[in-house]
Structures are given as structure tokens and as C-alpha cells.
């Protein structure tokens, strides 16, 4: 098989073409779209696809980082350098009131914290700028309620998702009609799996935050979850003392809520190798997914991405 | 700043990646009636193909035990024992449906409400599985899953046999052009793997399916909950020679590509980063195009050549379905979103008045007096269903006369679109022959449509007129036009003054809200129509439809003064003030 035929036949090429179609369709149908940028690997892939979709023009929308102030320091550094390098328009939004009230992941529990600093902050930002469509990097293979998401996911005036009232979505014909105040969440990576994402990162040489690669990091073991002590704000419980361990992250979020895995994978290839043999799902290190059964669905109904 | 650490990959990784990228994508839909065991079958497939992770399995173990416990009215101490036993349960005791039913209401009711997508990898295939609801109330979600599928698995409960809903699903699958069908007669364990039962059900459904025109129909006796003939051949059905469901999935021809079909390129978006670059971005819907090919732009019919095929990764010499690319043309021809590029020798149909099959999704029945929007390829056009020709009776597949279509009905209709659809018959081209129907008022997607072809013999409803445009021009001393005002509040205040000025100049002028139909009718009658619309969609519709109807159109700039507007209108008219 020749190189071009090979590239065309591969399912990655198929997924790429589909995602580009979705990106362009959204920009064509909405007045004021935005791309949610969480600095993770899926965001990096989404952003790369967006550059492809609109090349040689610059991105026709800004990026929005909903910042809880509790991300890993490496993530902030990566974000600033990456955005500066490419000249993207980046909006950073924080729920200032919640921060002023001192809401944090330790005292308020992951549910309240997530609601205030992620869901509320996101809804505030969308309303503030009047965005009528917001791209997200969610994939259907991540979690059971994600598997039920449409590519174009309708949200009412309050940013809420109602799984019973989803619009049927046939072929590649997306219904982008919304009234004033309503909006659409758009998920161009819906049909990608975690393995596809890493394979694509390798193939396209997409830069990602170094935390995805194994290194010695100061870690505590809390009920089987490995938490990295990223700065002095981490609340240690009696008897807990950070010790260096060789770990990496499969998903990134707020450092007090993101579990690491022990790993020696220091390259993308090694990550892929490890993943093929992995027996744990990507999100098992995410504390916020496990508050209770159906936890992600409830968050999404309220407006979480 | 490049933190992706990439060294030359070791050999086994390279092999693994090669295999991964060579894997063909297959889209599968699993359908059947309520409680036929679709979710269980998919859970089983994922489990046995290593598509599940240990924490997911552990979570389902806990939930299975919980569910089992609530079903039996056992004393608490026994219940606790049961929970402990379930924690180390054998796969046979896992409730596989819990891997897929992800919504709370679904778990509460034990049914699947909405389509869920699952991903399965086998050494040869990446399979996207649409797990669809069986409940009649959610047929629309079944059609959603089926619209992109290359193959369908239909489940039948061995104890119940073929149900009305089974026939309905098989019919929809065939209507949507799915070529390959597997009939999985499930719960064979509950009929003691009785061969006669299997053959009776299988024959009935297979006969039915063949009349629907599937290319291939295969039968499998399975037990989804126990794993017979799913990925492993069952010793309990020695009489079955058809292999396993998984082997069938792996043996199917690769998804039907449309690269042999005529070239179709719906223009999705115009890229114009600077004066010297104008690219038409889109996804090749079917066929292949090469640099230098002569193509035409529809609906204008203007011919030109493909100057270049651009991508982020560099230019290409050819592009075929379903690549997303950007085309640059040799001439500065007018082409925008909703237009379609095709080879000059193989143009698509251009249909304003057409026959189509509809699957109706809405609780509100189809209303022939109501305005709908048809979205086909990248074009959205207002449309009206002129009449329902017939409705399919799914019990016996007969065609019954009908005035309307209700929720989940399927029927043939005659459709009148205000702008022509650049399309093909669905049978010839799944990409350009499909459309959705959107309620113009509620914005809900209310139907899925498949183009059959030009409307039959009945006369079109276009209003004929014995008065020509030239006669109107002669009488009024002006040609009709639509003038779109800026989308600001100040502009709507100024509209009143603008109308007065133009009227005082002796012009025949009227103001209209963003309703396209009204604006076009007034302009056709020879009036200058001051159209006001804020919503981007309404403004775009005005622009596009004026262009399609070849009605003069002028858009005013919000930064300019009233005087300048009057001057612009006068100058554009080329008529004496």
C-alpha cells in the first residue's frame, strides 16, 4: 500500500476528517463560538485539529480556560508558553466570588468545589462573552454518561443538559439552531478513544504537558490514590509525608483531585505501550467522578462540561 | 517548548502502531426490542474483547450485586453474604447491561433510553458500536444510531420470536441503506438451545429481511448473558455452523466507501485569511477530485478548474471521500456555504420539488401547513411538506394512505423547498441523499429524510404570474430589491426615517421584519423592501435566498450615516433619483 492510500485507509485519518468537519460546521453555523482549553492532552489534540480545519487562516475563535487556580504549576507554565508561541487568543476565567469565599478542594469536598469553580465559572464565562457554541474535548469512551452525548449537545438558557430531550443526530447533519441565550456544546473528539488520542499525538508530534510523562515527583498515598504535592497549599493529614515516587498522570485536572499512576513511561511510545497493557481505566484517578454512581451525569445536567 | 518526548520507537511499538493504524473502521448498530438483551450483548462483546478496564468491571460487580440484592427479598445477613460472593463473581454472574446503560433513569428502569456509542478493538477492526434503545418511544434514537452504520445486529428473544418492533427495526435499517444484517437469536439458554426454535425464528426473520433488500443476512444462536457464540463458539449449539458474531464482524467488507461515486463537495466554509487566498473548505462527500479537473459550482452552474487541494500538511494532487480539505479554484467564481462542487460531466440533481421518505421523530405530528427547515449537506432551506403520499404499515409493510405522520411513523412525502437541494437519490449516494427536518419554531430535529428523486407528476405549487418583471419596472419606474439594514437598535430607528426619505424621492418602499418569504414577495412585486433582522441565521437566510431567487440585494453598513445610505441605494439602483 502506498503512503497516501495507507494514510487514507487508517481510521485515524477518518477520525481526523470527521473532527475537522465538525469544527468547520460549528464555526459556519454559530455567531460566537469558543474553544474550551483545559491544557490536557485532549485539548491539545482538539486545538491541533482546529488549526488544521482553518489553515491557513488563524483560529476563528478564542480559547477559554476555566481556571480553578488549583491546576498543576506545570500546566500553567505550559499554557502560557504554548499560547504565546502560537499567538492564540486566550481568555482565562475564574469564579472570583467563590475564590474570595475561600472555596477549596479540602474544606468543601470535591462536589461543592467542582460546582463552584468549574461548572459555575464556566457558565459565568459563557454568559459574560455571549458564546453560543463551546467546543470541548470530551470523548465518549471516557465515561458512561459521556457515551450518551451527542456531537452537538444542546443546552438551555441555564446551560443545563437534559439527556431525555437530546436532538436525534443522523449522518453528519448537525442541527445548530439555537435561540438567544441557548447554546451548544460541541464535541469533535466524540468518536476518539484514549489510544487514538495518544497515537495521534505521536503521529502529529503534538506537544503535551510534561506531567503525562513519568518522573520522580513528591507524592502521598491517600487511600490508594497517589496525590502529588505540587505546592505548599496541599493539606497533609497526620502521618502523611510526601515521598519521591516515579509517577505520571493519565488525566490532568486540579492537583489535589488528580491521582497519579506509578509508571516508567517517559516517551509517547512508552505511554502507548503501557496503555495497551493497562488494566485500569483512564478516569479511575479522577476523584470527582466517583462521588456516587451517576456523578458525571449529574454534573453535566447542571452545566459541567 | 516541545515537550512531547519522541525518540525512535522500539520495534514492537512500531508494529503495534502500524497495526492500530491499519485497522479498518466499522460502524455497527445493535437493535432489537425492549429486553432482548442489546446492552448485555454489547457488554459481553466488550468484556471478551478486553475492551473494559478492571475498575469498570469492579464497579459493575458492585452494582450487579446491589441490583441482585434488591431483587430478592432476602434477610440482611444473607444479603451481605451475597454481596461478598458477588464481589468475586464469575463473569457469568455479572450484569453486562450495566457496562452500557449509563444514565440514572436507564439504570432505575432497566431500559436503554438513548443511543450510546461504544468502542471495540479487535486485531483487524476498530468498531464503533451504537447501542440503541428498543422502546418504541425512542425509535428516533435507533434511527440516529443506524444512520451511519455499515452493519446491523438485530436481537430477537428466543422465547418471544419476531415482534412488531423487530420488523420495524429491520425495515429502518434497510431503509437507511445498511447492507449487512446479523440476526442474533438471544436467550438460547432459556429455551435449552433448541435448534427447532432457532430455525423457526431465524427463517421467519431472514425471509422478512431478504424482502427488504439486505446484501447479506446471517443467523446466530446466542446467549448474551452466558457468552455463547459471541466471541467463542458454543459447545451447546453443535448444530450451528455459522461461527461467532465476532468472526462475522471481522469478515465484513470494509465500510462502503463512496470514492467510486461521482464527485460531490458541499462547500462548508470559505477561508479568506487575506486578499490573495480564497479557499473553499469542506469534506469530500463522495468521489475523487484531482488538481486540474474541470468542475462546476452549483447552483450557479459556473465552470472552472481545481487550482489546488490544500491541507495543513501541504497540498495534495487528489482528494476523495471522506477527506476534509480546502479547494482553491482557477477563477474568482462566487461560491459560498451551501453551494456544491461537482464534475461538470456528472452533476447532482437540483431539486426544489421532490419525493422523499421520512422517519418522523416528533411528538407533534407532521403538519402540512407548518414551515420546516431542511438541512441537506451544508445547505439549510425552508420547506413545506406538500402532502403525505403514504405511510408504511410496519406490521405487514403495506402502504396506507395518510394525511400526516405521527411519532415514529415512516412514510413517503412530497416536499417543496424554497431553495433547490443539490442532492442525489439516497440509494445512489448516502452522503448527499440524506437530510434532516428541523421545526422552524422550536428548532427540534423532527424528522430524517431520504431523497427518492424529483416529484412525481403533480404540478408544482409555485405561484404563476401573468405580469412580468419588465412590466412592473415600466409601471413603477423601479426594480424591486431587498435592502438589509444593520443589526443594531439604532438602525431600526433609522429605518423609519430611511423609508420616509425614499418615499419622498418618489420610490415605492416598504419595511419588513426578517421574514424571508414576505421580503421576497414584496421585492418581486417591485417594491424596495427595507428588511430588518437581528439574528445571524435570519440575515444569512435573507442573503442566500435573495441570491438564489436572483433578487437584487443590498446590505447597509452600520458605520455609515443615513445620507450615505440614501446615496448608496440610489447609486446601486442605477436609476434616476
Short mmCIF file of N, CA and C in Angstrom, two decimals, chain A residues 48-175:
data_model
loop_
_atom_site.label_atom_id
_atom_site.label_comp_id
_atom_site.label_asym_id
_atom_site.label_seq_id
_atom_site.Cartn_x
_atom_site.Cartn_y
_atom_site.Cartn_z
N UNK A 48 -5.05 21.23 17.84
CA UNK A 48 -4.30 20.88 16.64
C UNK A 48 -5.26 20.67 15.45
N UNK A 49 -6.36 19.98 15.71
CA UNK A 49 -7.36 19.74 14.65
C UNK A 49 -7.98 21.06 14.19
N UNK A 50 -8.17 21.97 15.14
CA UNK A 50 -8.74 23.27 14.79
C UNK A 50 -7.78 24.05 13.89
N UNK A 51 -6.50 23.95 14.17
CA UNK A 51 -5.52 24.63 13.31
C UNK A 51 -5.59 24.06 11.91
N UNK A 52 -5.75 22.73 11.83
CA UNK A 52 -5.86 22.09 10.51
C UNK A 52 -7.13 22.53 9.79
N UNK A 53 -8.23 22.64 10.57
CA UNK A 53 -9.52 22.94 9.95
C UNK A 53 -9.54 24.32 9.29
N UNK A 54 -8.82 25.27 9.87
CA UNK A 54 -8.94 26.64 9.38
C UNK A 54 -7.66 27.16 8.71
N UNK A 55 -6.68 26.31 8.59
CA UNK A 55 -5.44 26.67 7.91
C UNK A 55 -5.75 27.12 6.48
N UNK A 56 -5.16 28.15 5.95
CA UNK A 56 -4.10 28.97 6.53
C UNK A 56 -4.59 30.16 7.34
N UNK A 57 -5.89 30.22 7.63
CA UNK A 57 -6.39 31.33 8.43
C UNK A 57 -6.12 31.07 9.91
N UNK A 58 -6.05 32.14 10.71
CA UNK A 58 -5.91 31.94 12.15
C UNK A 58 -7.21 31.36 12.72
N UNK A 59 -7.16 30.84 13.94
CA UNK A 59 -8.36 30.27 14.56
C UNK A 59 -9.46 31.33 14.62
N UNK A 60 -10.65 31.00 14.14
CA UNK A 60 -11.73 32.00 14.12
C UNK A 60 -12.48 32.10 15.45
N UNK A 61 -11.85 31.66 16.53
CA UNK A 61 -12.49 31.76 17.85
C UNK A 61 -11.40 31.83 18.91
N UNK A 62 -11.75 32.37 20.09
CA UNK A 62 -10.76 32.38 21.17
C UNK A 62 -10.76 31.07 21.95
N UNK A 63 -9.75 30.89 22.78
CA UNK A 63 -9.71 29.76 23.71
C UNK A 63 -10.16 30.27 25.07
N UNK A 64 -10.82 29.40 25.81
CA UNK A 64 -11.26 29.78 27.16
C UNK A 64 -10.73 28.77 28.16
N UNK A 65 -9.95 29.25 29.09
CA UNK A 65 -9.50 28.37 30.18
C UNK A 65 -10.27 28.72 31.44
N UNK A 66 -11.07 27.77 31.90
CA UNK A 66 -11.78 27.96 33.16
C UNK A 66 -10.81 27.53 34.25
N UNK A 67 -10.33 28.52 34.97
CA UNK A 67 -9.20 28.29 35.87
C UNK A 67 -9.67 28.23 37.32
N UNK A 68 -9.42 27.08 37.94
CA UNK A 68 -9.80 26.92 39.34
C UNK A 68 -8.72 27.47 40.29
N UNK A 69 -7.58 27.82 39.75
CA UNK A 69 -6.35 28.24 40.47
C UNK A 69 -5.64 27.06 41.14
N UNK A 70 -6.20 25.85 40.98
CA UNK A 70 -5.60 24.68 41.63
C UNK A 70 -4.97 23.71 40.63
N UNK A 71 -4.73 24.19 39.40
CA UNK A 71 -4.10 23.31 38.43
C UNK A 71 -2.62 23.13 38.82
N UNK A 72 -2.01 22.11 38.25
CA UNK A 72 -0.57 21.90 38.47
C UNK A 72 0.22 23.09 37.93
N UNK A 73 1.31 23.42 38.59
CA UNK A 73 2.13 24.55 38.14
C UNK A 73 2.64 24.33 36.71
N UNK A 74 2.97 23.07 36.43
CA UNK A 74 3.44 22.73 35.08
C UNK A 74 2.40 23.07 34.01
N UNK A 75 1.14 22.95 34.39
CA UNK A 75 0.08 23.21 33.42
C UNK A 75 0.02 24.70 33.07
N UNK A 76 0.11 25.54 34.10
CA UNK A 76 0.08 26.98 33.84
C UNK A 76 1.27 27.39 32.96
N UNK A 77 2.44 26.84 33.28
CA UNK A 77 3.64 27.19 32.52
C UNK A 77 3.48 26.76 31.07
N UNK A 78 2.96 25.55 30.89
CA UNK A 78 2.78 25.03 29.54
C UNK A 78 1.79 25.89 28.77
N UNK A 79 0.67 26.21 29.44
CA UNK A 79 -0.38 27.02 28.80
C UNK A 79 0.20 28.34 28.29
N UNK A 80 0.90 29.04 29.17
CA UNK A 80 1.37 30.37 28.80
C UNK A 80 2.37 30.33 27.66
N UNK A 81 3.28 29.35 27.73
CA UNK A 81 4.30 29.26 26.67
C UNK A 81 3.66 28.86 25.34
N UNK A 82 2.73 27.91 25.40
CA UNK A 82 2.13 27.39 24.18
C UNK A 82 1.28 28.45 23.48
N UNK A 83 0.50 29.14 24.28
CA UNK A 83 -0.38 30.17 23.72
C UNK A 83 0.45 31.31 23.13
N UNK A 84 1.52 31.67 23.84
CA UNK A 84 2.39 32.75 23.35
C UNK A 84 3.05 32.34 22.03
N UNK A 85 3.48 31.09 21.97
CA UNK A 85 4.18 30.62 20.77
C UNK A 85 3.30 30.71 19.53
N UNK A 86 2.02 30.39 19.68
CA UNK A 86 1.14 30.35 18.51
C UNK A 86 0.28 31.60 18.36
N UNK A 87 0.33 32.48 19.36
CA UNK A 87 -0.46 33.70 19.26
C UNK A 87 -1.96 33.48 19.32
N UNK A 88 -2.39 32.45 20.04
CA UNK A 88 -3.83 32.24 20.18
C UNK A 88 -4.42 33.31 21.09
N UNK A 89 -5.71 33.57 20.91
CA UNK A 89 -6.41 34.47 21.82
C UNK A 89 -6.90 33.61 22.99
N UNK A 90 -6.41 33.91 24.18
CA UNK A 90 -6.78 33.09 25.34
C UNK A 90 -7.53 33.93 26.37
N UNK A 91 -8.69 33.45 26.77
CA UNK A 91 -9.43 34.07 27.86
C UNK A 91 -9.30 33.16 29.07
N UNK A 92 -9.01 33.75 30.21
CA UNK A 92 -8.93 32.95 31.43
C UNK A 92 -10.04 33.43 32.35
N UNK A 93 -10.86 32.50 32.82
CA UNK A 93 -11.94 32.92 33.71
C UNK A 93 -11.90 32.16 35.02
N UNK A 94 -12.04 32.92 36.11
CA UNK A 94 -12.11 32.32 37.44
C UNK A 94 -13.39 32.77 38.12
N UNK A 95 -13.98 31.91 38.91
CA UNK A 95 -15.12 32.31 39.72
C UNK A 95 -14.58 33.08 40.92
N UNK A 96 -14.50 34.40 40.75
CA UNK A 96 -13.82 35.22 41.75
C UNK A 96 -14.55 35.22 43.09
N UNK A 97 -15.87 35.19 43.00
CA UNK A 97 -16.62 35.22 44.26
C UNK A 97 -16.33 33.95 45.08
N UNK A 98 -16.34 32.81 44.39
CA UNK A 98 -16.08 31.56 45.10
C UNK A 98 -14.66 31.56 45.67
N UNK A 99 -13.73 32.11 44.91
CA UNK A 99 -12.34 32.16 45.41
C UNK A 99 -12.25 33.09 46.61
N UNK A 100 -12.97 34.23 46.53
CA UNK A 100 -12.95 35.17 47.65
C UNK A 100 -13.55 34.54 48.90
N UNK A 101 -14.55 33.66 48.66
CA UNK A 101 -15.15 32.99 49.81
C UNK A 101 -14.27 31.85 50.33
N UNK A 102 -13.17 31.64 49.65
CA UNK A 102 -12.21 30.65 50.12
C UNK A 102 -12.60 29.21 49.80
N UNK A 103 -13.45 29.02 48.80
CA UNK A 103 -13.83 27.64 48.46
C UNK A 103 -12.62 26.89 47.91
N UNK A 104 -12.36 25.74 48.47
CA UNK A 104 -11.18 24.97 48.07
C UNK A 104 -11.50 23.48 48.15
N UNK A 105 -10.67 22.66 47.52
CA UNK A 105 -10.99 21.23 47.44
C UNK A 105 -10.88 20.50 48.77
N UNK A 106 -10.25 21.12 49.77
CA UNK A 106 -10.05 20.40 51.03
C UNK A 106 -11.23 20.57 51.98
N UNK A 107 -11.67 21.83 52.16
CA UNK A 107 -12.71 22.10 53.15
C UNK A 107 -14.11 21.83 52.62
N UNK A 108 -14.29 21.96 51.32
CA UNK A 108 -15.65 21.94 50.80
C UNK A 108 -16.03 20.65 50.08
N UNK A 109 -15.09 19.76 49.95
CA UNK A 109 -15.39 18.49 49.27
C UNK A 109 -15.38 18.69 47.76
N UNK A 110 -15.14 17.61 47.06
CA UNK A 110 -14.93 17.76 45.62
C UNK A 110 -16.20 18.19 44.90
N UNK A 111 -17.37 17.82 45.44
CA UNK A 111 -18.60 18.17 44.72
C UNK A 111 -18.87 19.67 44.71
N UNK A 112 -18.87 20.26 45.93
CA UNK A 112 -19.15 21.68 46.05
C UNK A 112 -18.07 22.49 45.31
N UNK A 113 -16.86 22.03 45.50
CA UNK A 113 -15.72 22.71 44.88
C UNK A 113 -15.85 22.71 43.36
N UNK A 114 -16.15 21.54 42.79
CA UNK A 114 -16.27 21.43 41.35
C UNK A 114 -17.43 22.27 40.84
N UNK A 115 -18.52 22.24 41.57
CA UNK A 115 -19.68 23.02 41.14
C UNK A 115 -19.33 24.51 41.07
N UNK A 116 -18.67 25.01 42.11
CA UNK A 116 -18.38 26.45 42.17
C UNK A 116 -17.28 26.86 41.19
N UNK A 117 -16.18 26.13 41.22
CA UNK A 117 -15.01 26.61 40.48
C UNK A 117 -14.93 26.12 39.04
N UNK A 118 -15.70 25.08 38.72
CA UNK A 118 -15.70 24.64 37.33
C UNK A 118 -17.05 24.94 36.67
N UNK A 119 -18.11 24.31 37.15
CA UNK A 119 -19.41 24.48 36.49
C UNK A 119 -19.86 25.94 36.51
N UNK A 120 -19.90 26.54 37.74
CA UNK A 120 -20.35 27.92 37.85
C UNK A 120 -19.46 28.85 37.06
N UNK A 121 -18.17 28.64 37.17
CA UNK A 121 -17.21 29.50 36.48
C UNK A 121 -17.42 29.42 34.98
N UNK A 122 -17.64 28.22 34.50
CA UNK A 122 -17.84 28.04 33.06
C UNK A 122 -19.10 28.77 32.60
N UNK A 123 -20.20 28.59 33.34
CA UNK A 123 -21.45 29.24 32.95
C UNK A 123 -21.31 30.76 32.99
N UNK A 124 -20.60 31.25 34.01
CA UNK A 124 -20.34 32.69 34.10
C UNK A 124 -19.62 33.18 32.86
N UNK A 125 -18.57 32.45 32.48
CA UNK A 125 -17.74 32.89 31.35
C UNK A 125 -18.53 32.86 30.05
N UNK A 126 -19.33 31.81 29.86
CA UNK A 126 -20.10 31.71 28.62
C UNK A 126 -21.10 32.86 28.52
N UNK A 127 -21.73 33.17 29.67
CA UNK A 127 -22.71 34.25 29.67
C UNK A 127 -22.03 35.61 29.47
N UNK A 128 -20.90 35.79 30.15
CA UNK A 128 -20.18 37.06 30.09
C UNK A 128 -19.83 37.43 28.65
N UNK A 129 -19.38 36.46 27.87
CA UNK A 129 -18.95 36.74 26.50
C UNK A 129 -20.03 36.45 25.47
N UNK A 130 -21.16 35.93 25.93
CA UNK A 130 -22.24 35.63 24.99
C UNK A 130 -21.89 34.55 23.98
N UNK A 131 -21.14 33.56 24.41
CA UNK A 131 -20.80 32.48 23.48
C UNK A 131 -22.03 31.62 23.19
N UNK A 132 -22.24 31.29 21.93
CA UNK A 132 -23.40 30.45 21.61
C UNK A 132 -23.00 29.02 21.26
N UNK A 133 -21.70 28.77 21.16
CA UNK A 133 -21.23 27.39 20.96
C UNK A 133 -19.89 27.26 21.67
N UNK A 134 -19.69 26.14 22.33
CA UNK A 134 -18.43 25.92 23.03
C UNK A 134 -17.90 24.53 22.72
N UNK A 135 -16.71 24.47 22.15
CA UNK A 135 -16.08 23.19 21.86
C UNK A 135 -15.50 22.59 23.13
N UNK A 136 -15.64 21.29 23.28
CA UNK A 136 -14.99 20.59 24.38
C UNK A 136 -14.30 19.35 23.85
N UNK A 137 -13.33 18.89 24.59
CA UNK A 137 -12.55 17.73 24.12
C UNK A 137 -13.05 16.40 24.63
N UNK A 138 -14.28 16.36 25.14
CA UNK A 138 -14.77 15.11 25.73
C UNK A 138 -14.89 14.00 24.69
N UNK A 139 -14.60 12.78 25.16
CA UNK A 139 -14.72 11.61 24.29
C UNK A 139 -15.75 10.66 24.89
N UNK A 140 -16.44 9.95 24.02
CA UNK A 140 -17.49 9.06 24.51
C UNK A 140 -16.93 7.85 25.25
N UNK A 141 -15.68 7.53 25.04
CA UNK A 141 -15.14 6.34 25.71
C UNK A 141 -14.72 6.63 27.15
N UNK A 142 -14.83 7.90 27.57
CA UNK A 142 -14.32 8.26 28.88
C UNK A 142 -15.17 7.75 30.03
N UNK A 143 -16.48 7.79 29.84
CA UNK A 143 -17.35 7.58 30.99
C UNK A 143 -18.72 7.26 30.44
N UNK A 144 -19.53 6.55 31.21
CA UNK A 144 -20.80 6.04 30.67
C UNK A 144 -21.78 7.13 30.25
N UNK A 145 -21.84 8.23 31.00
CA UNK A 145 -22.81 9.25 30.58
C UNK A 145 -22.26 10.05 29.40
N UNK A 146 -20.92 10.10 29.28
CA UNK A 146 -20.32 10.71 28.09
C UNK A 146 -20.70 9.93 26.84
N UNK A 147 -20.84 8.61 27.00
CA UNK A 147 -21.15 7.76 25.85
C UNK A 147 -22.51 8.11 25.26
N UNK A 148 -23.30 8.83 26.03
CA UNK A 148 -24.65 9.17 25.60
C UNK A 148 -24.69 10.55 24.96
N UNK A 149 -23.58 11.22 24.90
CA UNK A 149 -23.55 12.60 24.40
C UNK A 149 -23.69 12.65 22.89
N UNK A 150 -24.40 13.63 22.44
CA UNK A 150 -24.40 13.93 21.02
C UNK A 150 -23.12 14.70 20.69
N UNK A 151 -22.83 14.82 19.41
CA UNK A 151 -21.72 15.67 18.99
C UNK A 151 -22.09 17.14 19.21
N UNK A 152 -23.31 17.49 18.80
CA UNK A 152 -23.87 18.82 19.09
C UNK A 152 -24.83 18.63 20.26
N UNK A 153 -24.45 19.11 21.41
CA UNK A 153 -25.22 18.86 22.61
C UNK A 153 -25.90 20.15 23.06
N UNK A 154 -27.20 20.14 22.95
CA UNK A 154 -27.98 21.36 23.21
C UNK A 154 -28.04 21.69 24.70
N UNK A 155 -27.87 22.96 25.03
CA UNK A 155 -28.01 23.43 26.42
C UNK A 155 -29.06 24.53 26.47
N UNK A 156 -29.87 24.51 27.51
CA UNK A 156 -30.91 25.53 27.63
C UNK A 156 -30.31 26.84 28.15
N UNK A 157 -31.18 27.78 28.44
CA UNK A 157 -30.73 29.10 28.87
C UNK A 157 -29.88 29.06 30.14
N UNK A 158 -30.01 27.99 30.91
CA UNK A 158 -29.23 27.89 32.14
C UNK A 158 -28.03 26.97 31.98
N UNK A 159 -27.71 26.64 30.72
CA UNK A 159 -26.54 25.81 30.47
C UNK A 159 -26.76 24.36 30.83
N UNK A 160 -28.02 23.95 31.02
CA UNK A 160 -28.28 22.60 31.50
C UNK A 160 -28.48 21.60 30.36
N UNK A 161 -28.11 20.37 30.65
CA UNK A 161 -28.22 19.26 29.70
C UNK A 161 -29.38 18.39 30.12
N UNK A 162 -30.25 18.04 29.20
CA UNK A 162 -31.34 17.13 29.53
C UNK A 162 -31.23 15.91 28.63
N UNK A 163 -30.74 14.79 29.17
CA UNK A 163 -30.48 13.63 28.31
C UNK A 163 -31.74 13.10 27.63
N UNK A 164 -32.91 13.35 28.21
CA UNK A 164 -34.13 12.85 27.59
C UNK A 164 -34.57 13.70 26.41
N UNK A 165 -34.06 14.92 26.36
CA UNK A 165 -34.51 15.80 25.29
C UNK A 165 -33.43 16.06 24.24
N UNK A 166 -32.49 15.16 24.13
CA UNK A 166 -31.44 15.37 23.14
C UNK A 166 -32.03 15.29 21.73
N UNK A 167 -31.48 16.10 20.85
CA UNK A 167 -31.95 16.05 19.47
C UNK A 167 -31.37 14.82 18.79
N UNK A 168 -32.19 14.11 18.04
CA UNK A 168 -31.62 12.99 17.28
C UNK A 168 -30.54 13.53 16.34
N UNK A 169 -29.51 12.76 16.13
CA UNK A 169 -28.38 13.26 15.33
C UNK A 169 -28.04 12.22 14.27
N UNK A 170 -28.43 12.49 13.04
CA UNK A 170 -28.25 11.50 11.98
C UNK A 170 -27.18 11.91 10.99
N UNK A 171 -26.55 10.90 10.41
CA UNK A 171 -25.49 11.10 9.43
C UNK A 171 -24.48 12.11 9.99
N UNK A 172 -24.01 13.01 9.13
CA UNK A 172 -23.15 14.07 9.68
C UNK A 172 -23.88 15.40 9.60
N UNK A 173 -25.21 15.33 9.73
CA UNK A 173 -26.03 16.54 9.63
C UNK A 173 -26.35 17.04 11.04
N UNK A 174 -25.69 18.10 11.43
CA UNK A 174 -25.85 18.60 12.79
C UNK A 174 -26.82 19.77 12.81
N UNK A 175 -27.74 19.74 13.76
CA UNK A 175 -28.72 20.80 13.90
C UNK A 175 -28.14 21.85 14.86
#
